[in-house]
mmCIF file with all atom_site columns, C-alpha atoms in Angstrom:
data_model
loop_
_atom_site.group_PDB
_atom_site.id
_atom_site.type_symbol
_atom_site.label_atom_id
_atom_site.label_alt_id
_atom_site.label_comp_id
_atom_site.label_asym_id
_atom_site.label_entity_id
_atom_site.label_seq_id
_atom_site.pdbx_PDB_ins_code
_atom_site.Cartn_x
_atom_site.Cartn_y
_atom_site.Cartn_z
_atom_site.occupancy
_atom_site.B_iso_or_equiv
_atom_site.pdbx_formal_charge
_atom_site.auth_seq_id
_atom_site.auth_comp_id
_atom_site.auth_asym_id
_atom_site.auth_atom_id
_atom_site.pdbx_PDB_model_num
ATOM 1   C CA . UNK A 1 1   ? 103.680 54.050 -32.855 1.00 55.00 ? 23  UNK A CA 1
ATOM 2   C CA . UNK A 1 2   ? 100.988 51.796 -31.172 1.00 52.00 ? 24  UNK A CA 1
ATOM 3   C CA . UNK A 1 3   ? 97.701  52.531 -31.497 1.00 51.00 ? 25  UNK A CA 1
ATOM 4   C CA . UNK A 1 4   ? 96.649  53.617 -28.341 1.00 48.00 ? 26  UNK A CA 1
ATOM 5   C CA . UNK A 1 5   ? 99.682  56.432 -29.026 1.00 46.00 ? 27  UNK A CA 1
ATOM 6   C CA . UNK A 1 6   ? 97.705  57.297 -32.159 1.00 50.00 ? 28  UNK A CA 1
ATOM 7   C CA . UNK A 1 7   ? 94.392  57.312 -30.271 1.00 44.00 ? 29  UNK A CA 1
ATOM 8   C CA . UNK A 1 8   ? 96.130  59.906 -27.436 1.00 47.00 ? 30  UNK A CA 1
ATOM 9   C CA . UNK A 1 9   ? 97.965  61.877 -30.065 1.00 49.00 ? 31  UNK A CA 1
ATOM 10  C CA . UNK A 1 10  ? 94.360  62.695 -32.159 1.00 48.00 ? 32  UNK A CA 1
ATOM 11  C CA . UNK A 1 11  ? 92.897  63.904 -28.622 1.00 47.00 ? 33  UNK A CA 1
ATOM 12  C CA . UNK A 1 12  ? 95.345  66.403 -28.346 1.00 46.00 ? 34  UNK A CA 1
ATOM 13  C CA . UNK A 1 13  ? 94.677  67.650 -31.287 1.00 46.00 ? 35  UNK A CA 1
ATOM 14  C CA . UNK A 1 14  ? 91.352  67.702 -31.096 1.00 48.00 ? 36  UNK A CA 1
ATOM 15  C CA . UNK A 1 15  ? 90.869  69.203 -27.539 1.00 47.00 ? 37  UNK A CA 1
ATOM 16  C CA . UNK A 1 16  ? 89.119  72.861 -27.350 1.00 50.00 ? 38  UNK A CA 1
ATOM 17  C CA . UNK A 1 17  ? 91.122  75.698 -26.506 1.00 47.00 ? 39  UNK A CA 1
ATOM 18  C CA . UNK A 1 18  ? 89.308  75.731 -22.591 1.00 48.00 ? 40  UNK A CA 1
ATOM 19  C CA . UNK A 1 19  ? 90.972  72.167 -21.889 1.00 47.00 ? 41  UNK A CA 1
ATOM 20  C CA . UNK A 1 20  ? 94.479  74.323 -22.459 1.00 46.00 ? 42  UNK A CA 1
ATOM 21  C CA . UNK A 1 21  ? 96.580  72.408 -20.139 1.00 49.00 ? 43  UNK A CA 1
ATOM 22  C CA . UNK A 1 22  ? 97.117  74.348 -16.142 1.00 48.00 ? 44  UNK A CA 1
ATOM 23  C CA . UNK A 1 23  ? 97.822  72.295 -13.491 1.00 50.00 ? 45  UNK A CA 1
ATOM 24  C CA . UNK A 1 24  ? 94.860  71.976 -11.021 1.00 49.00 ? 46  UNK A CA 1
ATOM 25  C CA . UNK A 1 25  ? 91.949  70.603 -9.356  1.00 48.00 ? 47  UNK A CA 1
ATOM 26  C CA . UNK A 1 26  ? 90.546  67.887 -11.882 1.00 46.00 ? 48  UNK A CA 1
ATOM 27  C CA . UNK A 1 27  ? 94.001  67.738 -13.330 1.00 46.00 ? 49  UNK A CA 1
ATOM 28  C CA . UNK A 1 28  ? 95.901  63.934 -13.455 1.00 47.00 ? 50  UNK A CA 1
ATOM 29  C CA . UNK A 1 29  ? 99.324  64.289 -13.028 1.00 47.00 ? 51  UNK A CA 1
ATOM 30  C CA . UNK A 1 30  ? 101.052 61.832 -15.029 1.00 50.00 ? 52  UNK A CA 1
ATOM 31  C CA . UNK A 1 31  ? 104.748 61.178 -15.895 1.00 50.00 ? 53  UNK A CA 1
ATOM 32  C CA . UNK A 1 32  ? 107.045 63.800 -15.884 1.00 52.00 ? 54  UNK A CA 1
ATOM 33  C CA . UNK A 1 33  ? 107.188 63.625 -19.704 1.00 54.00 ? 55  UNK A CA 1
ATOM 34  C CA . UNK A 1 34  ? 103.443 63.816 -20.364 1.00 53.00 ? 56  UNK A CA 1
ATOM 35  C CA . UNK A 1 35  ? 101.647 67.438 -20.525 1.00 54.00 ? 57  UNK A CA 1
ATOM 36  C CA . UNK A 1 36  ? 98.871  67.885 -18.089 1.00 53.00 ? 58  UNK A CA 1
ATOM 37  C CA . UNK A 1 37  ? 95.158  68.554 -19.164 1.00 51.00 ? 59  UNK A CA 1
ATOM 38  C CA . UNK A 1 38  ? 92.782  69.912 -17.020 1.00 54.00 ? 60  UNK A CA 1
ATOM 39  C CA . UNK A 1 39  ? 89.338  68.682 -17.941 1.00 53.00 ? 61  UNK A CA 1
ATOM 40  C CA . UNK A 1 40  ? 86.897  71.365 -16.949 1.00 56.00 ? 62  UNK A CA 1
ATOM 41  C CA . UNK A 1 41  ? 83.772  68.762 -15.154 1.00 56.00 ? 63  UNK A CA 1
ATOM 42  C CA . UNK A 1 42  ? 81.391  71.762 -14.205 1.00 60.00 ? 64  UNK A CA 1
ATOM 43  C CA . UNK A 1 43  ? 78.073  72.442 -16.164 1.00 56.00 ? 65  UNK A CA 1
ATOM 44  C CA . UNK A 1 44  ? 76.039  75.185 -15.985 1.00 58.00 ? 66  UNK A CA 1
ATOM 45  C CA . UNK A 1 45  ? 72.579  74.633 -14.269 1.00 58.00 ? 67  UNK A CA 1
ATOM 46  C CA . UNK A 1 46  ? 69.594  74.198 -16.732 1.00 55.00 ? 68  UNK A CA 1
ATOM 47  C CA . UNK A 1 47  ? 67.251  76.828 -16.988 1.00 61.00 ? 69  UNK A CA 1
ATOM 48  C CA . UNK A 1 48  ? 63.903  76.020 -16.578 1.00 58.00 ? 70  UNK A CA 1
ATOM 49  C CA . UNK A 1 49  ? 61.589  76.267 -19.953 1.00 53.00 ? 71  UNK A CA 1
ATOM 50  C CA . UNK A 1 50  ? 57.860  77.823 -19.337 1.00 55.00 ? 72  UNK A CA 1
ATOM 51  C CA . UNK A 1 51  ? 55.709  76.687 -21.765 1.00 51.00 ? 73  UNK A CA 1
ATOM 52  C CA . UNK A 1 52  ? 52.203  79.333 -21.753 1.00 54.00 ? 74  UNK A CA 1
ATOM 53  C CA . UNK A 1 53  ? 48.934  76.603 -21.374 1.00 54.00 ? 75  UNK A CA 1
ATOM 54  C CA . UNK A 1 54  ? 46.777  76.348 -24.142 1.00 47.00 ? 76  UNK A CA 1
ATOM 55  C CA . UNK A 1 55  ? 43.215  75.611 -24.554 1.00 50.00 ? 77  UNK A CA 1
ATOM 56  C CA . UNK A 1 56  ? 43.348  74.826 -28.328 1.00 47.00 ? 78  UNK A CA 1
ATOM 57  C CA . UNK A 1 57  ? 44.622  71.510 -29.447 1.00 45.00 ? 79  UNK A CA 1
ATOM 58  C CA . UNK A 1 58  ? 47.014  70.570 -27.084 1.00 47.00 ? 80  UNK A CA 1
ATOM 59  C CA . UNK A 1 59  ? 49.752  72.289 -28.328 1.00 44.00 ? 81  UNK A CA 1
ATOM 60  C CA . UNK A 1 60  ? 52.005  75.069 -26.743 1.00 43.00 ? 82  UNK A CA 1
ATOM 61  C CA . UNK A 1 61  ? 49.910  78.415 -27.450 1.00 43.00 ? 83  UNK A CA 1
ATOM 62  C CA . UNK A 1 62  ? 52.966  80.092 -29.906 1.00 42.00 ? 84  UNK A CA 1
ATOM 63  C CA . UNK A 1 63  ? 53.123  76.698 -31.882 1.00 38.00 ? 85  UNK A CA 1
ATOM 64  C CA . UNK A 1 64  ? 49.166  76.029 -31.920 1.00 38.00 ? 86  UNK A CA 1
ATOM 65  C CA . UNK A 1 65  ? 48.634  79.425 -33.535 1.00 39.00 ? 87  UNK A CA 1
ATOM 66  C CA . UNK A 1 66  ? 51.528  78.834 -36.001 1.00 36.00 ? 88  UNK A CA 1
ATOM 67  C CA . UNK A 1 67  ? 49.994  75.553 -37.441 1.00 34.00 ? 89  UNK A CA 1
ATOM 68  C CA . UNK A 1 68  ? 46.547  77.127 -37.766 1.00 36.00 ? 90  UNK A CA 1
ATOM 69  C CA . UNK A 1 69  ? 47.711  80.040 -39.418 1.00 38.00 ? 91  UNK A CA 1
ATOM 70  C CA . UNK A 1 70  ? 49.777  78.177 -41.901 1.00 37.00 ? 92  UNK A CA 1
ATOM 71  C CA . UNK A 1 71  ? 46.989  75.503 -42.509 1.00 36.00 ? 93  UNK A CA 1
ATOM 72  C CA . UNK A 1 72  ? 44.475  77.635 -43.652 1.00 37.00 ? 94  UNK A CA 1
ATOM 73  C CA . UNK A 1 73  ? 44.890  80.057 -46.503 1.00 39.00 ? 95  UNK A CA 1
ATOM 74  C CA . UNK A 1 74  ? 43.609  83.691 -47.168 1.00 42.00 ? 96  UNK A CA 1
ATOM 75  C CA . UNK A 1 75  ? 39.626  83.992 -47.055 1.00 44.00 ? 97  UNK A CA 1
ATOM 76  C CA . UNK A 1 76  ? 38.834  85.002 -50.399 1.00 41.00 ? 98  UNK A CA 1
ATOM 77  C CA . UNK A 1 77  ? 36.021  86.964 -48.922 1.00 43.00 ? 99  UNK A CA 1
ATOM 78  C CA . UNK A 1 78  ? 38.968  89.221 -47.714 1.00 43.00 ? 100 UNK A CA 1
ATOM 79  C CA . UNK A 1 79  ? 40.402  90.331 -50.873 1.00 43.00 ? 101 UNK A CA 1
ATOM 80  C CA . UNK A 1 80  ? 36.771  90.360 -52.564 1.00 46.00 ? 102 UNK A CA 1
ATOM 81  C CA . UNK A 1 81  ? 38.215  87.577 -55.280 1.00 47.00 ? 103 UNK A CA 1
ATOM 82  C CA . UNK A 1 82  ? 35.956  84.394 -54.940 1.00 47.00 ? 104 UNK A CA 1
ATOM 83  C CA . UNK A 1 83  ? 38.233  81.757 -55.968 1.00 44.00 ? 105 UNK A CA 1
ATOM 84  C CA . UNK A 1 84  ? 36.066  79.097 -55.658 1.00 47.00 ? 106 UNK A CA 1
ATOM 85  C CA . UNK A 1 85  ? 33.258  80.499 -57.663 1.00 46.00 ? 107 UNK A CA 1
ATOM 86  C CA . UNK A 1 86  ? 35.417  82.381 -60.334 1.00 43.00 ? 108 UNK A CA 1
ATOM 87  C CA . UNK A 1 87  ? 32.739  83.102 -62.631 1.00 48.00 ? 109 UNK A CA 1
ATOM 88  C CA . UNK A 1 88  ? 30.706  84.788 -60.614 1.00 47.00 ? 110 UNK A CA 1
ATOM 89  C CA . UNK A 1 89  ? 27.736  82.328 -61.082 1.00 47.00 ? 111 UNK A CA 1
ATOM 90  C CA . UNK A 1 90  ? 24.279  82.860 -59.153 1.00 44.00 ? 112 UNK A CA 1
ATOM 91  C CA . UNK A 1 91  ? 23.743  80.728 -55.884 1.00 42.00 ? 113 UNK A CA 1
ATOM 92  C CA . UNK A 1 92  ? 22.041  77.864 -55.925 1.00 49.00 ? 114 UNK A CA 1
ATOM 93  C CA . UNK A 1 93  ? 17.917  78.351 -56.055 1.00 51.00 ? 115 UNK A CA 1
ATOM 94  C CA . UNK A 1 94  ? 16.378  76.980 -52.397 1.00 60.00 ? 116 UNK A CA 1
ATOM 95  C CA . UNK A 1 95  ? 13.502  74.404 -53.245 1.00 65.00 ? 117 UNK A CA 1
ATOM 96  C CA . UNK A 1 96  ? 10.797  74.765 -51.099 1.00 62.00 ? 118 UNK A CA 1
ATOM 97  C CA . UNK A 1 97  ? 7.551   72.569 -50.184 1.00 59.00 ? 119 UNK A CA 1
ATOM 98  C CA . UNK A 1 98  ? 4.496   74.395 -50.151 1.00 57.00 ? 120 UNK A CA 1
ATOM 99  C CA . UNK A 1 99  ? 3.328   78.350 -50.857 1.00 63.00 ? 121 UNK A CA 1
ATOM 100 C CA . UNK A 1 100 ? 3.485   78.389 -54.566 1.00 78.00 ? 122 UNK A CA 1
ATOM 101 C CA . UNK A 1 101 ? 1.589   75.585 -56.410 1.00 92.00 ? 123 UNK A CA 1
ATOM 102 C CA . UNK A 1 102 ? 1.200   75.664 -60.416 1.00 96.00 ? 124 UNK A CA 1
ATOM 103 C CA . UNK A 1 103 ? 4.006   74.919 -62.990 1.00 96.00 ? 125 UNK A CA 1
ATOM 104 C CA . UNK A 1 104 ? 4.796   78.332 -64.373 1.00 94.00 ? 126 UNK A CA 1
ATOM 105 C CA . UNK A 1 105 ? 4.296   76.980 -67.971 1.00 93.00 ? 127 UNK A CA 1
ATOM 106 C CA . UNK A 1 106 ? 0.645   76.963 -67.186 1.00 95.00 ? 128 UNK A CA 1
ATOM 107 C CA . UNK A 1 107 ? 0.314   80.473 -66.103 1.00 95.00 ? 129 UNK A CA 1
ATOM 108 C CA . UNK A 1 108 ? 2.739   82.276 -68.609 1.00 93.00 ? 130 UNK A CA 1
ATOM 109 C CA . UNK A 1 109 ? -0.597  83.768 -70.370 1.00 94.00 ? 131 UNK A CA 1
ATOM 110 C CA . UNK A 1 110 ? -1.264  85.502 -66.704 1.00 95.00 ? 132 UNK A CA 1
ATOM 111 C CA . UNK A 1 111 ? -0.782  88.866 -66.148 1.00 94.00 ? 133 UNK A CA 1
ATOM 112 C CA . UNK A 1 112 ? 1.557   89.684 -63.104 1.00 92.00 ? 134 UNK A CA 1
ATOM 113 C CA . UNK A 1 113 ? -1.241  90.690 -60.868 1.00 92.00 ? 135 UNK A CA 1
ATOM 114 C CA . UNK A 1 114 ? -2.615  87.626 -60.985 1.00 93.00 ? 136 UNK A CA 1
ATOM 115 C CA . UNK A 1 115 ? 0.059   85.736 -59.470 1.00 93.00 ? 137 UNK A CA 1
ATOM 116 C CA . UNK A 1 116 ? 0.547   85.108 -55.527 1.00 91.00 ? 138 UNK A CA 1
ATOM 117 C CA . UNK A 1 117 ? 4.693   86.184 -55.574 1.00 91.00 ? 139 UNK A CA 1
ATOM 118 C CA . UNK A 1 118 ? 6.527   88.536 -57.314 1.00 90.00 ? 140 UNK A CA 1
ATOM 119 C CA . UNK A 1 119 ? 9.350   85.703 -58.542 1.00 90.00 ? 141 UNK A CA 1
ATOM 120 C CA . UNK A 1 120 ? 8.602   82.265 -59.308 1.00 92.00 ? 142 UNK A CA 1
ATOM 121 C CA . UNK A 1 121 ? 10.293  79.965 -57.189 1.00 92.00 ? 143 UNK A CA 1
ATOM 122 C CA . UNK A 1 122 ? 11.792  76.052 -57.431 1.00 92.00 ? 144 UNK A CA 1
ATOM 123 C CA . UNK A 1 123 ? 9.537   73.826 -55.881 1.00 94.00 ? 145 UNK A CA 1
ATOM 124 C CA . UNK A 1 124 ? 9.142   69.826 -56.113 1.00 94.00 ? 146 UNK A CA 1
ATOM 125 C CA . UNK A 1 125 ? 5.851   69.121 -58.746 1.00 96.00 ? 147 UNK A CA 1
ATOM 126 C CA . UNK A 1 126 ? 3.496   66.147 -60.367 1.00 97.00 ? 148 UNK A CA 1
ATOM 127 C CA . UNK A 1 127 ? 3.631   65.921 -63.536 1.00 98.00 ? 149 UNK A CA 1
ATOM 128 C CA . UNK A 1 128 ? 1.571   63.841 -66.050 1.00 97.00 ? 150 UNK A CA 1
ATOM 129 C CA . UNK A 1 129 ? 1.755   62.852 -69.893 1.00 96.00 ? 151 UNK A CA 1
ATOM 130 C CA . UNK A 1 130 ? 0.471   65.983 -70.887 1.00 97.00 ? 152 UNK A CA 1
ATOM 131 C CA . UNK A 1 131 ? 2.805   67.830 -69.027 1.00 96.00 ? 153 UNK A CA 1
ATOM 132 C CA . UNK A 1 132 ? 0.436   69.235 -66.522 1.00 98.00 ? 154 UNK A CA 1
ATOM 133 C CA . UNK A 1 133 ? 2.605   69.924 -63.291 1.00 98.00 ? 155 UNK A CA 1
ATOM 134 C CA . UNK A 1 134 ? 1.257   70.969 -60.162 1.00 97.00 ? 156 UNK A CA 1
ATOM 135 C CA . UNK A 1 135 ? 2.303   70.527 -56.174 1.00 96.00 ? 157 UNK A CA 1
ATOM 136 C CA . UNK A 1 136 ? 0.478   67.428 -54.519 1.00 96.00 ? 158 UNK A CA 1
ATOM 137 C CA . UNK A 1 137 ? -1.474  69.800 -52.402 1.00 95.00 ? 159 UNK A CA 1
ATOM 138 C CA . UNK A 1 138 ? -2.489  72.079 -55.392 1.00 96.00 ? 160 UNK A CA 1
ATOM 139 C CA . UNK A 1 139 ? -6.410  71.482 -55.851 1.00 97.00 ? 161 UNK A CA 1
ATOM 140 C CA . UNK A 1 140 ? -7.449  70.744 -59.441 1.00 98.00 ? 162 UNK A CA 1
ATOM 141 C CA . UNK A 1 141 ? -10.866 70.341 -61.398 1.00 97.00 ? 163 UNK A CA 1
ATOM 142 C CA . UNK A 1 142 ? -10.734 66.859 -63.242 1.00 97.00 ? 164 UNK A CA 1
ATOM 143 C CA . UNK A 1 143 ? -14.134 66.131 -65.461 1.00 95.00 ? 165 UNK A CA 1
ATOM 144 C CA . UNK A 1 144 ? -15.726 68.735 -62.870 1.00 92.00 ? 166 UNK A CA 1
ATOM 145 C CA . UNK A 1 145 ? -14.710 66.521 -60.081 1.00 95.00 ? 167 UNK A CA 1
ATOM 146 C CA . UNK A 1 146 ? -12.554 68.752 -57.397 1.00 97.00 ? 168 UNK A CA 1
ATOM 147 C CA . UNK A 1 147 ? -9.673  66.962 -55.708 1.00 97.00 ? 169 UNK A CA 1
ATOM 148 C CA . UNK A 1 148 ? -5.639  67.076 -54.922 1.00 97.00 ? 170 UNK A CA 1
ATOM 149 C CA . UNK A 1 149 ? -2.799  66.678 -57.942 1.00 97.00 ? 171 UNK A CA 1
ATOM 150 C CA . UNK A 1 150 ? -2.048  63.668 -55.973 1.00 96.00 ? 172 UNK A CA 1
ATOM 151 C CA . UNK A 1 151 ? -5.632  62.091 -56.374 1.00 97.00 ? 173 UNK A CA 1
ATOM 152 C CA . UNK A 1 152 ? -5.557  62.852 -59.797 1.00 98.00 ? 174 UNK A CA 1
ATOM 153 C CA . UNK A 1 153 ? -1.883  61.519 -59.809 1.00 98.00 ? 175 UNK A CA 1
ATOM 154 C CA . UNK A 1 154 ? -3.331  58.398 -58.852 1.00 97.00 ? 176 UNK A CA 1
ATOM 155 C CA . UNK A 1 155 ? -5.898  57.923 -61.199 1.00 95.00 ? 177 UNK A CA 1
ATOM 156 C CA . UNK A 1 156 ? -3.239  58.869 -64.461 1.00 95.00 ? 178 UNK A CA 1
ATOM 157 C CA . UNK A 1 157 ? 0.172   58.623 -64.226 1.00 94.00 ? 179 UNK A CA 1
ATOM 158 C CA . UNK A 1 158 ? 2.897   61.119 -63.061 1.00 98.00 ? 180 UNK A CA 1
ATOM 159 C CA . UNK A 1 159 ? 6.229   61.558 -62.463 1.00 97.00 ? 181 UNK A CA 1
ATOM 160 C CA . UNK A 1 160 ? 8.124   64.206 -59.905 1.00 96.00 ? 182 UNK A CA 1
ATOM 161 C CA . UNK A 1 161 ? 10.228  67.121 -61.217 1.00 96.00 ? 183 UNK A CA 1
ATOM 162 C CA . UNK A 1 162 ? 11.378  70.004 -59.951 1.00 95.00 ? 184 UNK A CA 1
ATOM 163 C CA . UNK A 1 163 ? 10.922  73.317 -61.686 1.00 95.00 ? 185 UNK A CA 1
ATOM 164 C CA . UNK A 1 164 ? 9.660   77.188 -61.218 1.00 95.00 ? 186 UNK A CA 1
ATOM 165 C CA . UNK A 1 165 ? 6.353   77.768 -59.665 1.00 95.00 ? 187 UNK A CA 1
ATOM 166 C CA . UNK A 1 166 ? 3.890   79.849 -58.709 1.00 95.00 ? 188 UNK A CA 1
ATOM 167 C CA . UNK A 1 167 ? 0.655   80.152 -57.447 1.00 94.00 ? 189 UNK A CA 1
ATOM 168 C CA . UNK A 1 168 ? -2.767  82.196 -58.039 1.00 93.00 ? 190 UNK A CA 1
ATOM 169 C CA . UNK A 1 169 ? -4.479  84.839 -56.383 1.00 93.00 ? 191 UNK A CA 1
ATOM 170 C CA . UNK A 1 170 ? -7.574  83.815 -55.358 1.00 92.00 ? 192 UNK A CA 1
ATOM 171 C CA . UNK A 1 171 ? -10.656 84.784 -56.967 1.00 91.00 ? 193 UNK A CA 1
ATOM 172 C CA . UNK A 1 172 ? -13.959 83.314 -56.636 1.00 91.00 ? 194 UNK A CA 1
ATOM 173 C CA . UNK A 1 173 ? -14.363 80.375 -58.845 1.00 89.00 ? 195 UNK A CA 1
ATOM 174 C CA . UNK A 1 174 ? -11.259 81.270 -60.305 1.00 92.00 ? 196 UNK A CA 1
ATOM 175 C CA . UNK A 1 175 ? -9.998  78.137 -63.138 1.00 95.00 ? 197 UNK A CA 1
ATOM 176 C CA . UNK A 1 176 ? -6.666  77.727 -65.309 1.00 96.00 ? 198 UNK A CA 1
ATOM 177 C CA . UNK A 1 177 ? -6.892  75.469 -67.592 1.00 95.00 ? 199 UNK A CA 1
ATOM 178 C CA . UNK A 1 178 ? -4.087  72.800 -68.619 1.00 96.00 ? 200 UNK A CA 1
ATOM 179 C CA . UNK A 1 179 ? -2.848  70.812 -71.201 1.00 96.00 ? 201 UNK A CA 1
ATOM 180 C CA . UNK A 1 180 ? -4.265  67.850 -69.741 1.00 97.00 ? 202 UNK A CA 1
ATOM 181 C CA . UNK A 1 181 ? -7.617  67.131 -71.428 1.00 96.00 ? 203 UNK A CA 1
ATOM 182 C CA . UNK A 1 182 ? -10.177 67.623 -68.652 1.00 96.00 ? 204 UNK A CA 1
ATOM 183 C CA . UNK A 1 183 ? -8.188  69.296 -66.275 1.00 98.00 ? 205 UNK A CA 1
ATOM 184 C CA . UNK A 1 184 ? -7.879  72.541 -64.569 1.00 97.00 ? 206 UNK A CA 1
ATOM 185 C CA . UNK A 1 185 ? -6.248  74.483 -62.002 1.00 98.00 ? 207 UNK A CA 1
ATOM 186 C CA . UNK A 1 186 ? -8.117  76.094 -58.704 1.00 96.00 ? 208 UNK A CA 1
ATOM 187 C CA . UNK A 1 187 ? -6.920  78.837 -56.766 1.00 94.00 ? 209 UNK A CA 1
ATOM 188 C CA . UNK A 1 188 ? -6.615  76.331 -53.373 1.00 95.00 ? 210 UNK A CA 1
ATOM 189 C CA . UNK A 1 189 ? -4.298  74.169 -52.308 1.00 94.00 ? 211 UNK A CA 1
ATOM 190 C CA . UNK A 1 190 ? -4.228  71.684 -49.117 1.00 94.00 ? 212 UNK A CA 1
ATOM 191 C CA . UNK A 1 191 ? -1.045  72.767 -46.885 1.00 91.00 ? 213 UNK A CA 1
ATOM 192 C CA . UNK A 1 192 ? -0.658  69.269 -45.502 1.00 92.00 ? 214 UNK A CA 1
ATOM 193 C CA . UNK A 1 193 ? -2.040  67.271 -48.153 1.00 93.00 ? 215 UNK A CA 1
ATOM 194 C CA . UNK A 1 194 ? -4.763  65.258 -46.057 1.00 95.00 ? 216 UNK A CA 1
ATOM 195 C CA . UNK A 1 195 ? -7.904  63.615 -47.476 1.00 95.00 ? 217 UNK A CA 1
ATOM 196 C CA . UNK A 1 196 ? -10.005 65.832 -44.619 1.00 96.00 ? 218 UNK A CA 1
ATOM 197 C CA . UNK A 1 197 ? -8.976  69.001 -46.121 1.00 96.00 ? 219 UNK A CA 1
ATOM 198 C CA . UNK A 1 198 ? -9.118  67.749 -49.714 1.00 96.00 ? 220 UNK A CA 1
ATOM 199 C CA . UNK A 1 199 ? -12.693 67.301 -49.024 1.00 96.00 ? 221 UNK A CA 1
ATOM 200 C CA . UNK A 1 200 ? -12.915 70.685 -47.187 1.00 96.00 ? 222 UNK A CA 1
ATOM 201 C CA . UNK A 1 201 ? -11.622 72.109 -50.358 1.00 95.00 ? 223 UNK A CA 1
ATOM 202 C CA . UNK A 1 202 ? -13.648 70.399 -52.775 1.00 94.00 ? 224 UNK A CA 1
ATOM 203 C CA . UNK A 1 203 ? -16.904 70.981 -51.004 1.00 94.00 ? 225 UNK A CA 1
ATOM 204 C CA . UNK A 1 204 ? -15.813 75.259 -51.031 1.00 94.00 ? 226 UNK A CA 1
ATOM 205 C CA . UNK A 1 205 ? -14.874 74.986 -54.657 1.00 91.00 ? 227 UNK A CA 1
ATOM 206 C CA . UNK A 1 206 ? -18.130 73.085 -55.473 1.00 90.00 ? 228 UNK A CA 1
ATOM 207 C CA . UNK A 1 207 ? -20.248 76.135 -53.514 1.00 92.00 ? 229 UNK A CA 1
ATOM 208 C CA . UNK A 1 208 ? -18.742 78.506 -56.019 1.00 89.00 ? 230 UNK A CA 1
ATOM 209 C CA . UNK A 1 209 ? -16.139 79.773 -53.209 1.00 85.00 ? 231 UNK A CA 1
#
């Protein structure tokens, strides 16, 4: 057998059932030997797809709101299981600028009602040898000399930390002392740190205000 016989002989066994020979339109009549296929040419028309528009990403609306749900996970708000804090462990404390004044060290021998805020709260300081810490706002007393933590900063040395504060009720000619020699804490403080109110300060404290 040639192989173009071999080639014809595989079609016909591999034809589907619908291409069942029948004489025809389509068919092609061959020799008188030969069966007859008929080759069924017609397709069905192509229904049209609508795709929905979608405002997200670009993506068909069904798909779009497939990906996002399978890209993010369960809130863990939802279940009331923090996974990414399992121990249950306190926030982070906010650090803030001005308000409270005085290291908390120096005012542990206080009593509650003499202190501005109920909690102490984090808050960046000066601190010198001694460990003296103040905000560079906070008004101190240095060898009876009234000026900012900054001035006095300037005249020792310091260094910046961050740690619990608090600051003082006022009362008139109200003084903490530290462990700095020579230095103690005032009940004012200058908000924005500027040599005009430093003086404004000084010249109140040195009144007896």
């Amino acid at each position: 057998m040639s192989p173009i016989a071999k080639v014809i002989g595989s079609a016909e066994v591999l034809a589907p059932l619908s291409y069942f020979k029948t004489p025809g339109k389509g068919s092609t009549e061959q020799t008188e030997d030969d069966e007859v296929f008929v080759v069924d040419q017609t397709s069905k028309p192509v229904q049209p797809v609508s795709i929905e528009e979608s405002t997200g990403s670009g993506a068909p609306k069904g798909l779009e709101e497939t990906y996002l749900n399978a890209s993010v996970g369960p809130n863990p708000a939802d279940s009331g299981n923090n996974t990414d804090n399992p121990k249950n462990e306190e926030p982070l404390i906010s650090i803030v600028d001005e308000g409270a004044c005085i290291a908390t060290e120096a005012l542990k021998h206080l009593p509650r009602s003499s202190l501005l805020y109920d909690k102490h709260l984090y808050s960046r300081v000066l601190c010198d040898k001694y460990g003296s810490c103040a905000t560079g706002g906070h008004m101190v007393r240095f060898h009876s000399r009234t000026m900012m933590m900054k001035s006095y900063c300037i005249r020792t040395t310091c260094d910046e930390r961050i740690m619990f504060v608090n600051s003082l009720r006022y009362k008139r000619k109200f003084l903490v002392e530290s462990s700095s020699p020579g230095l103690e804490f005032t009940a004012f403080a200058a908000r924005f740190e500027t040599v005009f109110e430093e003086s404004i300060l000084g010249a109140a404290h040195f009144i007896g205000l």
